[in-house]
Amino acid sequence: MATKLFVGNLPFTTTENDLHDHFAQAGSIISVNVMQDRATGRSRGFAFIEMGSQEDANKAIEMFHQKDFQGRPLTVNEARPREERPPGGGGGRGGRGGGGGGGGGYRER
């Protein structure tokens, strides 16, 4: 049965092909998905890799967790199920907080 891995601490320049080639040393790979920021399209520094079996996933964790990849020590562990979130997109409304003081106004003498 396939097992999904979380891979963190990736350089922002890492591609899915880079990860596929690297993790293929541990076994069969079903998919590689580098997470990207929706607004900028830039990598968020982590990915999910679906390995072909639990054995392949365990081997990848042993081989790559805390090992150097493109100059950074990877975090590799079994992915946890995604937590349910309330609908609505989350995140507060942007902008600056309340008005407040102003202070330092000009005063005639």
PDB file of C-alpha atoms in Angstrom:
ATOM      1  CA  MET A   1       0.000   0.000   0.000  1.00  0.00           C
ATOM      2  CA  ALA A   2       1.255   3.485  -0.853  1.00  0.00           C
ATOM      3  CA  THR A   3       2.574   5.720   1.921  1.00  0.00           C
ATOM      4  CA  LYS A   4       2.800   9.502   1.819  1.00  0.00           C
ATOM      5  CA  LEU A   5       5.860  11.279   3.214  1.00  0.00           C
ATOM      6  CA  PHE A   6       6.273  14.861   4.349  1.00  0.00           C
ATOM      7  CA  VAL A   7       9.588  16.364   3.227  1.00  0.00           C
ATOM      8  CA  GLY A   8      10.524  19.665   4.808  1.00  0.00           C
ATOM      9  CA  ASN A   9      13.372  22.189   4.910  1.00  0.00           C
ATOM     10  CA  LEU A  10      13.671  22.193   1.129  1.00  0.00           C
ATOM     11  CA  PRO A  11      15.595  24.901  -0.687  1.00  0.00           C
ATOM     12  CA  PHE A  12      13.099  27.137  -2.509  1.00  0.00           C
ATOM     13  CA  THR A  13      14.785  26.208  -5.814  1.00  0.00           C
ATOM     14  CA  THR A  14      14.075  22.464  -5.471  1.00  0.00           C
ATOM     15  CA  THR A  15      11.924  20.990  -8.240  1.00  0.00           C
ATOM     16  CA  GLU A  16       9.665  17.952  -8.257  1.00  0.00           C
ATOM     17  CA  ASN A  17      12.109  16.276 -10.645  1.00  0.00           C
ATOM     18  CA  ASP A  18      14.990  16.873  -8.200  1.00  0.00           C
ATOM     19  CA  LEU A  19      13.025  15.159  -5.434  1.00  0.00           C
ATOM     20  CA  HIS A  20      11.838  12.330  -7.663  1.00  0.00           C
ATOM     21  CA  ASP A  21      15.402  11.535  -8.726  1.00  0.00           C
ATOM     22  CA  HIS A  22      16.699  11.702  -5.151  1.00  0.00           C
ATOM     23  CA  PHE A  23      13.952   9.646  -3.501  1.00  0.00           C
ATOM     24  CA  ALA A  24      13.933   7.028  -6.275  1.00  0.00           C
ATOM     25  CA  GLN A  25      17.067   5.661  -4.573  1.00  0.00           C
ATOM     26  CA  ALA A  26      14.800   4.405  -1.780  1.00  0.00           C
ATOM     27  CA  GLY A  27      12.162   2.728  -3.960  1.00  0.00           C
ATOM     28  CA  SER A  28       9.192   3.322  -6.222  1.00  0.00           C
ATOM     29  CA  ILE A  29       7.565   6.732  -6.290  1.00  0.00           C
ATOM     30  CA  ILE A  30       3.921   7.309  -7.146  1.00  0.00           C
ATOM     31  CA  SER A  31       3.870  11.108  -6.954  1.00  0.00           C
ATOM     32  CA  VAL A  32       5.841  14.181  -5.902  1.00  0.00           C
ATOM     33  CA  ASN A  33       4.108  17.435  -5.030  1.00  0.00           C
ATOM     34  CA  VAL A  34       6.114  20.531  -4.026  1.00  0.00           C
ATOM     35  CA  MET A  35       3.794  22.933  -2.191  1.00  0.00           C
ATOM     36  CA  GLN A  36       3.666  26.431  -3.657  1.00  0.00           C
ATOM     37  CA  ASP A  37       2.370  29.739  -2.385  1.00  0.00           C
ATOM     38  CA  ARG A  38      -0.890  30.536  -4.178  1.00  0.00           C
ATOM     39  CA  ALA A  39      -0.166  34.236  -4.525  1.00  0.00           C
ATOM     40  CA  THR A  40       3.469  34.103  -5.672  1.00  0.00           C
ATOM     41  CA  GLY A  41       3.826  30.606  -7.148  1.00  0.00           C
ATOM     42  CA  ARG A  42       7.049  30.272  -5.147  1.00  0.00           C
ATOM     43  CA  SER A  43       7.902  27.075  -3.277  1.00  0.00           C
ATOM     44  CA  ARG A  44       6.858  26.996   0.372  1.00  0.00           C
ATOM     45  CA  GLY A  45       9.865  24.827   1.268  1.00  0.00           C
ATOM     46  CA  PHE A  46       8.109  21.503   1.718  1.00  0.00           C
ATOM     47  CA  ALA A  47       6.674  18.675  -0.361  1.00  0.00           C
ATOM     48  CA  PHE A  48       4.707  15.453  -0.190  1.00  0.00           C
ATOM     49  CA  ILE A  49       6.078  12.316  -1.798  1.00  0.00           C
ATOM     50  CA  GLU A  50       3.924   9.234  -2.194  1.00  0.00           C
ATOM     51  CA  MET A  51       6.050   6.113  -2.053  1.00  0.00           C
ATOM     52  CA  GLY A  52       4.945   2.804  -3.568  1.00  0.00           C
ATOM     53  CA  SER A  53       4.965   0.860  -0.295  1.00  0.00           C
ATOM     54  CA  GLN A  54       5.427   1.217   3.447  1.00  0.00           C
ATOM     55  CA  GLU A  55       8.828  -0.466   3.097  1.00  0.00           C
ATOM     56  CA  ASP A  56       9.952   2.102   0.503  1.00  0.00           C
ATOM     57  CA  ALA A  57       8.731   4.923   2.747  1.00  0.00           C
ATOM     58  CA  ASN A  58      10.596   3.532   5.770  1.00  0.00           C
ATOM     59  CA  LYS A  59      13.751   3.192   3.688  1.00  0.00           C
ATOM     60  CA  ALA A  60      13.427   6.801   2.459  1.00  0.00           C
ATOM     61  CA  ILE A  61      13.044   8.053   6.041  1.00  0.00           C
ATOM     62  CA  GLU A  62      16.144   6.106   7.107  1.00  0.00           C
ATOM     63  CA  MET A  63      18.154   7.263   4.098  1.00  0.00           C
ATOM     64  CA  PHE A  64      17.202  10.941   3.957  1.00  0.00           C
ATOM     65  CA  HIS A  65      15.941  12.270   7.324  1.00  0.00           C
ATOM     66  CA  GLN A  66      18.422  14.907   8.569  1.00  0.00           C
ATOM     67  CA  LYS A  67      20.685  14.224   5.573  1.00  0.00           C
ATOM     68  CA  ASP A  68      21.983  16.968   3.308  1.00  0.00           C
ATOM     69  CA  PHE A  69      20.058  17.750   0.119  1.00  0.00           C
ATOM     70  CA  GLN A  70      21.094  20.770  -1.952  1.00  0.00           C
ATOM     71  CA  GLY A  71      22.845  22.246   1.088  1.00  0.00           C
ATOM     72  CA  ARG A  72      20.088  21.718   3.670  1.00  0.00           C
ATOM     73  CA  PRO A  73      19.268  18.871   6.102  1.00  0.00           C
ATOM     74  CA  LEU A  74      15.923  17.390   5.101  1.00  0.00           C
ATOM     75  CA  THR A  75      13.066  16.619   7.460  1.00  0.00           C
ATOM     76  CA  VAL A  76      11.473  13.381   6.263  1.00  0.00           C
ATOM     77  CA  ASN A  77       8.634  11.645   8.068  1.00  0.00           C
ATOM     78  CA  GLU A  78       5.336   9.962   7.417  1.00  0.00           C
ATOM     79  CA  ALA A  79       2.681  12.537   6.542  1.00  0.00           C
ATOM     80  CA  ARG A  80      -0.180  12.977   8.977  1.00  0.00           C
ATOM     81  CA  PRO A  81      -3.751  13.146   7.702  1.00  0.00           C
ATOM     82  CA  ARG A  82      -4.884  16.655   6.858  1.00  0.00           C
ATOM     83  CA  GLU A  83      -6.845  18.293   9.655  1.00  0.00           C
ATOM     84  CA  GLU A  84     -10.383  19.358   8.936  1.00  0.00           C
ATOM     85  CA  ARG A  85     -10.734  23.098   8.751  1.00  0.00           C
ATOM     86  CA  PRO A  86     -13.879  25.169   8.859  1.00  0.00           C
ATOM     87  CA  PRO A  87     -15.059  26.378   5.451  1.00  0.00           C
ATOM     88  CA  GLY A  88     -14.407  29.949   4.402  1.00  0.00           C
ATOM     89  CA  GLY A  89     -10.740  30.124   3.508  1.00  0.00           C
ATOM     90  CA  GLY A  90      -9.470  31.109   6.958  1.00  0.00           C
ATOM     91  CA  GLY A  91      -7.102  33.949   7.662  1.00  0.00           C
ATOM     92  CA  GLY A  92      -8.140  37.278   9.089  1.00  0.00           C
ATOM     93  CA  ARG A  93      -8.842  40.271   6.986  1.00  0.00           C
ATOM     94  CA  GLY A  94      -5.654  42.057   6.032  1.00  0.00           C
ATOM     95  CA  GLY A  95      -4.733  45.645   6.510  1.00  0.00           C
ATOM     96  CA  ARG A  96      -3.466  47.486   9.501  1.00  0.00           C
ATOM     97  CA  GLY A  97      -5.010  47.210  12.913  1.00  0.00           C
ATOM     98  CA  GLY A  98      -7.124  49.944  14.520  1.00  0.00           C
ATOM     99  CA  GLY A  99      -6.504  53.637  14.165  1.00  0.00           C
ATOM    100  CA  GLY A 100      -4.867  54.539  17.416  1.00  0.00           C
ATOM    101  CA  GLY A 101      -2.975  57.488  18.710  1.00  0.00           C
ATOM    102  CA  GLY A 102      -1.542  59.411  15.845  1.00  0.00           C
ATOM    103  CA  GLY A 103       0.524  61.394  18.356  1.00  0.00           C
ATOM    104  CA  GLY A 104       3.224  63.872  17.582  1.00  0.00           C
ATOM    105  CA  GLY A 105       0.880  66.395  16.026  1.00  0.00           C
ATOM    106  CA  TYR A 106       1.926  69.946  15.244  1.00  0.00           C
ATOM    107  CA  ARG A 107       1.241  72.415  17.969  1.00  0.00           C
ATOM    108  CA  GLU A 108       1.594  76.188  17.797  1.00  0.00           C
ATOM    109  CA  ARG A 109       3.457  77.922  20.552  1.00  0.00           C
TER     110      ARG A 109
END
